[in-house]
Coordinates of C-alpha atoms in Angstrom, one line a residue:
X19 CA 231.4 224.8 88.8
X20 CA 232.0 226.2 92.2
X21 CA 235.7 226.4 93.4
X22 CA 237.7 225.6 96.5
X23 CA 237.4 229.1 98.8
X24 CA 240.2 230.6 100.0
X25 CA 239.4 233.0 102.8
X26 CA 242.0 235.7 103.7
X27 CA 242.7 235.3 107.3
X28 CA 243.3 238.9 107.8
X29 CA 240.5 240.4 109.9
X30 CA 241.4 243.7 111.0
X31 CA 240.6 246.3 109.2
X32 CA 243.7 249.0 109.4
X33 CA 246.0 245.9 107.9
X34 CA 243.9 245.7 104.9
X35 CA 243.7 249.6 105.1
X36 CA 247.6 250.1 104.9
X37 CA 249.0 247.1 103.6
X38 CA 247.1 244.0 102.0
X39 CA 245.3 246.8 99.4
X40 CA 247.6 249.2 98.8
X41 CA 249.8 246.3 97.6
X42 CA 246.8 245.0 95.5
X43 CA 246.6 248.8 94.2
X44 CA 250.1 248.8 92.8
X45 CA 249.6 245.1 91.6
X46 CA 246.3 245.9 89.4
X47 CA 248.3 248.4 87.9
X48 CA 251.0 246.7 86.5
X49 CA 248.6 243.3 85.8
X50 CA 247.7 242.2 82.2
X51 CA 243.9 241.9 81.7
X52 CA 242.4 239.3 80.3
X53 CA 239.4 240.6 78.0
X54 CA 238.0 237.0 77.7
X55 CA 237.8 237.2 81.8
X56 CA 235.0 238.4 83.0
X57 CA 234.0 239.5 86.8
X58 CA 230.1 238.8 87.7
X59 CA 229.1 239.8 91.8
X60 CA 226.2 238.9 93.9
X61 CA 223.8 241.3 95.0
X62 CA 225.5 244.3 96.8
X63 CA 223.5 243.8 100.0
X64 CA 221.7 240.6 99.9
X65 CA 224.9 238.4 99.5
X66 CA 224.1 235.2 99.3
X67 CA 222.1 236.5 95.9
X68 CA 223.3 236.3 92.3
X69 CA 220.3 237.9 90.8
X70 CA 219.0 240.5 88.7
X71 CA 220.8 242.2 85.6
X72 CA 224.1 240.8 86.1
X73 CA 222.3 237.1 87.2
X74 CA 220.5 237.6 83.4
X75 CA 223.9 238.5 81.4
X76 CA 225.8 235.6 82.9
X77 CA 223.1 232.9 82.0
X78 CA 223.7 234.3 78.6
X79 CA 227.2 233.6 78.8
X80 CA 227.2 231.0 81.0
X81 CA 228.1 228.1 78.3
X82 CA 231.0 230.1 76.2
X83 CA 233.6 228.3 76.8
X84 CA 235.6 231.3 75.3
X85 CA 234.7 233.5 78.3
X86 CA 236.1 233.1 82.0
X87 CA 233.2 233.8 84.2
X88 CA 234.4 234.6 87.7
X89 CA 231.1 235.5 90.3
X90 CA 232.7 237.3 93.7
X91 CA 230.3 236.4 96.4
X92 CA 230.6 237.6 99.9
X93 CA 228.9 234.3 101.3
X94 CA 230.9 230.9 101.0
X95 CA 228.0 228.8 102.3
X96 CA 225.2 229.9 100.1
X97 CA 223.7 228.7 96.7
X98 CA 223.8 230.1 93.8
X99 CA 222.2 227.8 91.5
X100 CA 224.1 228.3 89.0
X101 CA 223.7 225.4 86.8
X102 CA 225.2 223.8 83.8
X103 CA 227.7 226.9 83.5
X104 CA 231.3 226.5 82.1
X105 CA 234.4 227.8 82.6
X106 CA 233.0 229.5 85.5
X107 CA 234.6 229.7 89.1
X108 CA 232.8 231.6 92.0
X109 CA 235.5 232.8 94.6
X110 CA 235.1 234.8 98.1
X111 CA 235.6 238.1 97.1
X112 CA 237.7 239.5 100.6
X113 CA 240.3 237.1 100.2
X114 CA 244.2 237.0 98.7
X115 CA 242.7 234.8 95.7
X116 CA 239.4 237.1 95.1
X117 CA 242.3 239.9 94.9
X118 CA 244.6 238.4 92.5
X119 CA 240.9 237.5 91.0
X120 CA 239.8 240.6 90.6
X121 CA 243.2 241.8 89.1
X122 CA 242.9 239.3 85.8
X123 CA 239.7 240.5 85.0
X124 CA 239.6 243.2 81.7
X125 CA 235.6 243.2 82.5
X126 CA 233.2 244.1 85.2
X127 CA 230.1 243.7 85.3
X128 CA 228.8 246.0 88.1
X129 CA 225.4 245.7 89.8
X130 CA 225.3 248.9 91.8
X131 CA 229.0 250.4 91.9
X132 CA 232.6 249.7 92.7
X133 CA 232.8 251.5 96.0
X134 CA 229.7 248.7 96.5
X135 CA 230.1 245.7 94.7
X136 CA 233.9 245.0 95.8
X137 CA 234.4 246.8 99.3
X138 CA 235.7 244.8 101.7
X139 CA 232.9 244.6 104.9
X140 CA 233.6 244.5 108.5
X141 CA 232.3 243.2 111.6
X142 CA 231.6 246.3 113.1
X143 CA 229.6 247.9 110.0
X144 CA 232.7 249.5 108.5
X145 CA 234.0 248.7 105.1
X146 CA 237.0 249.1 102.8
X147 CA 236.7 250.4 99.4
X148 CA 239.1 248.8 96.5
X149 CA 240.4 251.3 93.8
X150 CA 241.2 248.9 90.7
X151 CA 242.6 250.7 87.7
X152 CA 239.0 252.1 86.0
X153 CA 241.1 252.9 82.3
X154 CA 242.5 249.6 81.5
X155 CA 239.8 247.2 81.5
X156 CA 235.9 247.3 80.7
X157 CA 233.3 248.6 83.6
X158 CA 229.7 248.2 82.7
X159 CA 227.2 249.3 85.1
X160 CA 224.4 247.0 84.2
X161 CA 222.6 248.8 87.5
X162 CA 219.5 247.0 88.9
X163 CA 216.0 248.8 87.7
X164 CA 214.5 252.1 85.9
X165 CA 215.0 254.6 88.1
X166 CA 211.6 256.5 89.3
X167 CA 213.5 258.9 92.0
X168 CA 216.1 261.2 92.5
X169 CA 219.2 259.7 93.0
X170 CA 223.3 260.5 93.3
X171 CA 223.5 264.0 91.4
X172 CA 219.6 264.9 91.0
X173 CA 219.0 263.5 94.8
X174 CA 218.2 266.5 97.6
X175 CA 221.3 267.6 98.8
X176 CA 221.0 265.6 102.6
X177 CA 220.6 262.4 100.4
X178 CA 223.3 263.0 97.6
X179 CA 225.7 263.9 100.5
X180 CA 225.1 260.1 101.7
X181 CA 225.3 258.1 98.9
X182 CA 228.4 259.6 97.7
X183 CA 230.5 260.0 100.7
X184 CA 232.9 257.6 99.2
X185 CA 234.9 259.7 96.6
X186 CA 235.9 257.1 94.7
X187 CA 232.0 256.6 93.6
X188 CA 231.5 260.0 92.3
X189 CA 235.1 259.3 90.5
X190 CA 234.4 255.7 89.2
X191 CA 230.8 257.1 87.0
X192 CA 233.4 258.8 84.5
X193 CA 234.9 255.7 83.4
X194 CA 231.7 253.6 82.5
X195 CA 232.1 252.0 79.2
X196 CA 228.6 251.4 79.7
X197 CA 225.7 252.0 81.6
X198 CA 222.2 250.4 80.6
X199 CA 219.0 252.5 80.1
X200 CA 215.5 251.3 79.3
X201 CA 214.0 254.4 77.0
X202 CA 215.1 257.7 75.5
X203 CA 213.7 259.5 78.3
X204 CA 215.1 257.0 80.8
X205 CA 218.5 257.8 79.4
X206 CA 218.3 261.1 79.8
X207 CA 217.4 260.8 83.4
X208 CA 220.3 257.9 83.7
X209 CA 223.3 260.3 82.3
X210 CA 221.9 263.4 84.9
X211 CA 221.9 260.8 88.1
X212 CA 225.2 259.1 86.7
X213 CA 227.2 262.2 86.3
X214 CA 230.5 263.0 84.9
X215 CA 228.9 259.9 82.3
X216 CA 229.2 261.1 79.0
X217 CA 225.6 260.5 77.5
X218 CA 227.4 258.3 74.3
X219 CA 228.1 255.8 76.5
X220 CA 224.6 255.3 78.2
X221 CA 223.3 252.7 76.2
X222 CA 219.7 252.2 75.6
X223 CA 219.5 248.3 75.3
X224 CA 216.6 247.6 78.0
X225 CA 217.5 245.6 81.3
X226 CA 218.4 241.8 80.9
X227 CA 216.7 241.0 84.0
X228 CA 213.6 242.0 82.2
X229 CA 213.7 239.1 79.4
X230 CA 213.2 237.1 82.5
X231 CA 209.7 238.5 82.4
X232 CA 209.0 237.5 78.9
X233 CA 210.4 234.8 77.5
X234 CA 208.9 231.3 77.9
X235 CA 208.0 229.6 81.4
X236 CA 210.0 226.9 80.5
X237 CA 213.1 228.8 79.3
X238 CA 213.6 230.3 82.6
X239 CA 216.7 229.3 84.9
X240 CA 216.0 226.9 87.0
X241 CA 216.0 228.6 90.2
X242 CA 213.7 230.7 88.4
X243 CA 211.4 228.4 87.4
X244 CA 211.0 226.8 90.7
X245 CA 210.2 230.0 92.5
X246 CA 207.3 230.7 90.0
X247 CA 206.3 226.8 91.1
X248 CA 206.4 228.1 94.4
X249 CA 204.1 231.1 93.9
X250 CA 201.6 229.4 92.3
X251 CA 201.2 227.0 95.1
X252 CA 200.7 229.8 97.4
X253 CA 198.2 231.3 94.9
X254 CA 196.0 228.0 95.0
X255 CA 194.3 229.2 91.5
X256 CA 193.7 232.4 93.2
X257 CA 194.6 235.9 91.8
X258 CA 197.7 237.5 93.0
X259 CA 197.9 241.0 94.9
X260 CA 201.7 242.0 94.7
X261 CA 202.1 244.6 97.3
X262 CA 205.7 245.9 97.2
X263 CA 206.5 249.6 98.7
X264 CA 209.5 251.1 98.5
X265 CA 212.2 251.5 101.3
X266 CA 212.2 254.6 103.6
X267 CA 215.0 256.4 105.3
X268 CA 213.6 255.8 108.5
X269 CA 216.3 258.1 110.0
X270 CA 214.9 260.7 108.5
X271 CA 212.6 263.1 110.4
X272 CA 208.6 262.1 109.0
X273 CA 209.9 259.2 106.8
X274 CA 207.3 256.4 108.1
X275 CA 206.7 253.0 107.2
X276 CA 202.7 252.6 107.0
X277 CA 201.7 251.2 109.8
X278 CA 198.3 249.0 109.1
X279 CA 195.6 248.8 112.0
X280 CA 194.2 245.3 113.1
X281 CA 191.0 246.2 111.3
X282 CA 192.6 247.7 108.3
X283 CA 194.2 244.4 107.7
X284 CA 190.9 242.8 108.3
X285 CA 189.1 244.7 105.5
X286 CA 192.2 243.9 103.2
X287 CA 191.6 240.4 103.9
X288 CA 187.7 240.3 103.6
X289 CA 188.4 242.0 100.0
X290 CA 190.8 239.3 98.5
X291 CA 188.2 236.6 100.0
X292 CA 185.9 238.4 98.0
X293 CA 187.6 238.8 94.9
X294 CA 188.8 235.5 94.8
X295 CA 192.6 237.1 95.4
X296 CA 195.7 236.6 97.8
X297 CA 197.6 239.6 98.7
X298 CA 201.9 238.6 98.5
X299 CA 203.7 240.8 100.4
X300 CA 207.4 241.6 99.7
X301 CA 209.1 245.1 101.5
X302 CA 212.3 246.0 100.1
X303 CA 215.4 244.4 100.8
X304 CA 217.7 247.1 102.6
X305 CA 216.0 246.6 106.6
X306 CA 217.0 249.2 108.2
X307 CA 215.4 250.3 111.5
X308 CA 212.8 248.9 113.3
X309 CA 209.8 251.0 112.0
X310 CA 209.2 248.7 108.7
X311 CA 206.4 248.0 107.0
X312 CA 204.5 246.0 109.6
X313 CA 202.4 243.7 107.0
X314 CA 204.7 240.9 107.4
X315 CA 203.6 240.5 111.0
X316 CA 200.0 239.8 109.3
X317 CA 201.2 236.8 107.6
X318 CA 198.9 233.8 107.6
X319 CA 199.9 232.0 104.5
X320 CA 196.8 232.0 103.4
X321 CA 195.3 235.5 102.5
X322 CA 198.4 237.4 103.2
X323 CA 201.2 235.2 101.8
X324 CA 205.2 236.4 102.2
X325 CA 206.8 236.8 99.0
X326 CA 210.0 238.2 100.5
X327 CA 213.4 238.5 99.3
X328 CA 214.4 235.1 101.8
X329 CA 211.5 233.3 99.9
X330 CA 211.7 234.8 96.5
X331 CA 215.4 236.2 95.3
X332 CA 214.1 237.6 92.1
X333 CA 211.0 239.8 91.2
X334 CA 210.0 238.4 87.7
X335 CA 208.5 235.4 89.4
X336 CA 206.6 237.2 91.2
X337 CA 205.9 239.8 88.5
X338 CA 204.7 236.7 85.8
X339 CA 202.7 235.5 88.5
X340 CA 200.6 238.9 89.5
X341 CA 197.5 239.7 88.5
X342 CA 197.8 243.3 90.1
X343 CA 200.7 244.8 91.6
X344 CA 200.2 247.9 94.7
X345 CA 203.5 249.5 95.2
X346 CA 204.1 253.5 96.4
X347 CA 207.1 255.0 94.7
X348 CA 208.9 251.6 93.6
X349 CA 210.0 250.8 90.2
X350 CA 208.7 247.6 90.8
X351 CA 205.8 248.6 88.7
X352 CA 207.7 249.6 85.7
X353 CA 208.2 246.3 85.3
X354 CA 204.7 245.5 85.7
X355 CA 204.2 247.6 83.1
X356 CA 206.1 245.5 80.6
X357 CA 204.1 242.5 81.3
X358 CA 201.0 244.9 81.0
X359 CA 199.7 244.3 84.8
X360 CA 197.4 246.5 86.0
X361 CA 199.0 248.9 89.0
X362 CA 197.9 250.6 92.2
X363 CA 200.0 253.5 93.7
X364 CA 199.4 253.7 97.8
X365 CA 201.2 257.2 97.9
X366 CA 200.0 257.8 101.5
X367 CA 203.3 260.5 102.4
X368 CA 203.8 261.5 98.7
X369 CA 204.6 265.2 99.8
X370 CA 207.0 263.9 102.2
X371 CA 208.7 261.4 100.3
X372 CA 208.8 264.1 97.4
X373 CA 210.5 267.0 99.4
X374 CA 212.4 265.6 102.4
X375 CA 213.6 261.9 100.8
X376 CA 214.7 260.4 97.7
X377 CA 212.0 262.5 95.9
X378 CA 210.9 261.8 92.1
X379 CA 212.0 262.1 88.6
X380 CA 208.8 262.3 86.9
X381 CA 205.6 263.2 88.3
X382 CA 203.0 260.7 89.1
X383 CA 200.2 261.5 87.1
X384 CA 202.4 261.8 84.1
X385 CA 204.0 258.4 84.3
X386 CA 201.9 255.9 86.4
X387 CA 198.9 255.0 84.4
X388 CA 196.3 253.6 87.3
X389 CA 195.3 254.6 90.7
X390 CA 197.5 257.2 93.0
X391 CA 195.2 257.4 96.6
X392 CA 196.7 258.6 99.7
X393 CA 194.8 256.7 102.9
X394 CA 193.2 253.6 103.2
X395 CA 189.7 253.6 102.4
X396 CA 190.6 255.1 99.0
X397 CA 193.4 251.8 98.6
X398 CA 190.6 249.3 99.3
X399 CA 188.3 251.0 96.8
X400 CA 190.9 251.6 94.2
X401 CA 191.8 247.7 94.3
X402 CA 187.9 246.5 94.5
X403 CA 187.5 248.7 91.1
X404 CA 190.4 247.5 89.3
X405 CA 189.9 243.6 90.5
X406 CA 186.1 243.2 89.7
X407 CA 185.9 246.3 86.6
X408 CA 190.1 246.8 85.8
X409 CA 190.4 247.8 82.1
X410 CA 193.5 249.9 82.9
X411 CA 195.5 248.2 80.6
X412 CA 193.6 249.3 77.8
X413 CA 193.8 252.5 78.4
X414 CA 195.6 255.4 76.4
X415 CA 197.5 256.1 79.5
X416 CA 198.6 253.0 80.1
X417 CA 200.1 252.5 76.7
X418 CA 201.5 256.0 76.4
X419 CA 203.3 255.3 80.2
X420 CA 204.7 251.8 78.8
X421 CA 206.0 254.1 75.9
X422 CA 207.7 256.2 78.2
X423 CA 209.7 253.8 80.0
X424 CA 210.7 251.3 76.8
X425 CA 211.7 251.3 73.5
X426 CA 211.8 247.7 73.1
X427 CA 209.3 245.4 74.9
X428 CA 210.6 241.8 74.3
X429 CA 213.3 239.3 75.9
X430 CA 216.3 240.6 73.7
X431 CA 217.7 243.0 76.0
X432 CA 220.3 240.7 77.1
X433 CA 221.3 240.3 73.6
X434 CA 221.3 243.7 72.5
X435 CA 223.6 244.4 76.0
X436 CA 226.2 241.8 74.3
X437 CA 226.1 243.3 71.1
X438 CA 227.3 246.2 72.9
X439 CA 230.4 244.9 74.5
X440 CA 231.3 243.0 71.4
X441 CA 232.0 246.0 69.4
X442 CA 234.1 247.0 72.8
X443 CA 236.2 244.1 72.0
X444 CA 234.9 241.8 75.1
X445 CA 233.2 239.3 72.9

């Protein structure tokens, strides 16, 4: 049910600075929370999205009558699709009632971070951070993926000083109740990049957005379902060529988006008419700069079909539909590994990205079980190979990476997530 907005007329940013949130600050303190009442929020950057992790936790909730579902969107205009929910309100975060909201609430259910998920956005690119009370409710970080690089406290010291120029991040990690991991290795790397965590309460449930991935076609949500009906018109009973790369600091010094030649694009083509394939492209959501991956100016919807973020909100869609998925350094395909998919690695600045930005937790020929090649010709040959010969799924590799990255590889991870917060006392 989506309710009546209520937007805060109160534009300026020092007002909210030095009045509207330092009252909210003193009120959150003093405010009962209501365990039952629980806080859901789109995607941190793309936000007209309700999507991933948090997206799969509320559809598991989403017919409890016992549980207040509240989803703080930044977008009033844009559809969620959530369907047959109850007791469910959706409410425009940066306003007076998204405050008093946000107050009530004895859960969260965070997709990135605090300092992310609730700040206040302005106009001109600056933002406001809120500072709820972190001891007296429930703050899960459900997070969004398994992490393959460096990030907050293992990132180089450039990109650590970035992401955690808000103090109140850093602060916020010591209060998780919870924070989802995938694997025992995966947990280990999640407690190091989520420090001051304590390691007892990383738990090692597997991500709900991954039981999108396996459960039935026809138990998907419905905006899910429909977007895997729209992929597989695109496909046109051809095999699908996911190709995904990661996103680049392109304000770093180096840090380049590949840039692909007329006639490289040509061969790519000439290869999926030949293997009987369409290539889907789909960048990463955070745009920033104009040197991005220029693929999507190659678009035909034909051979080269856009399976962006506008078209496509979430990745198991496209994931169930693949039949290979080409990435760089994205943990995309981790998650083609739990749908055993075969995978191609187009690590073409690998010492770059490795020293100078986000760099990598693991090394690649430890933990990605098919082809790592570094210029083109060697892409259109890895890809020829695995789409007319691929056994790289059978491989010892394969299963020992899958291994590596999860203990449990079924649609339960949802479940196991609520288990968790029932022995909290939020269920």
């Amino acid at each position: 049910m989506r309710s009546k907005f209520l937007c805060t007329p109160v534009r300026v940013k020092w007002l909210s600075d030095w009045l509207i949130l330092p009252i909210w600050w003193f009120y959150d303190r003093v405010a009962q929370k209501r365990s039952n009442c629980w806080a859901f929020f789109v995607h941190p950057l793309k936000s007209g999205q309700f999507v991933e992790n948090s997206r799969a936790v509320f559809e598991a909730v989403k017919r409890d009558p016992q549980i207040h579902k509240i989803v703080f969107t930044r977008d009033i205009a844009a559809d969620l699709h959530i369907d047959d929910a109850c007791n469910t309100d959706v409410i425009y975060m940066q306003s007076l009632r998204g405050l008093w909201a946000l107050a009530q609430c004895g859960v969260y259910m965070l997709t990135n971070a605090v300092a992310l998920d609730m700040s206040w956005r302005w106009p001109d690119g600056g933002f406001s951070v809120l500072k709820p009370d972190l001891r007296r409710r429930i703050l899960v970080n459900l997070w969004h993926s398994i992490s393959l690089k460096r990030l907050f406290a293992l990132a180089n010291e450039q990109q650590r000083q970035r992401a955690d120029r808000v103090a109140f991040r850093r602060k916020e990690r010591g209060f998780y109740r919870g924070l989802i991991a995938s694997s025992d290795v995966d947990s280990y790397a999640m407690s190091a990049m989520f420090h001051p965590i304590g390691y007892e309460r990383v738990w090692i449930t597997g991500l709900p957005r991954n039981d999108f991935l396996r459960m039935e076609h026809g138990s998907l949500p419905r905006f899910l379902h429909k977007e895997a009906e729209i992929i597989r018109h695109l496909k046109q009973g051809r095999r699908l060529v996911v190709y995904a790369p990661t996103y680049r600091e392109n304000d770093l010094p180096g840090a380049e988006c590949y840039q692909f030649t007329d006639e490289e694009v040509r061969r790519l083509k000439e290869l999926m008419f030949r293997c009987g394939a369409v290539l889907g492209f789909r960048m990463h959501y955070f745009r920033k700069g104009e040197r991005l991956f220029n693929l999507e100016k190659h678009l035909d919807g034909n051979t080269i079909i856009d399976l962006g973020h506008s078209v496509i909100s979430e990745i198991a869609p496209v994931l169930r539909e693949a039949d290979l998925v080409l990435t760089d350094y994205s943990s995309v395909y981790i998650d083609a590994l739990y749908l055993e998919k075969p995978v191609v690695s187009f690590a073409y600045d690998l010492q770059h990205y490795h020293t100078q930005q986000n760099g990598l937790l693991y090394d690649m020929d430890l933990v990605f079980p098919g082809p790592v090649v570094s210029d083109f010709d060697s892409l259109l040959v890895a890809l020829e190979q695995e789409l007319t010969h691929g056994q790289q799924v059978t491989s010892d590799h394969y299963r020992i990476c899958r291994k590596f990255f999860f203990k449990y590889l079924d649609d339960g991870n949802t479940q196991r997530v609520l288990d968790r917060l029932r022995a909290l006392g939020a269920l």
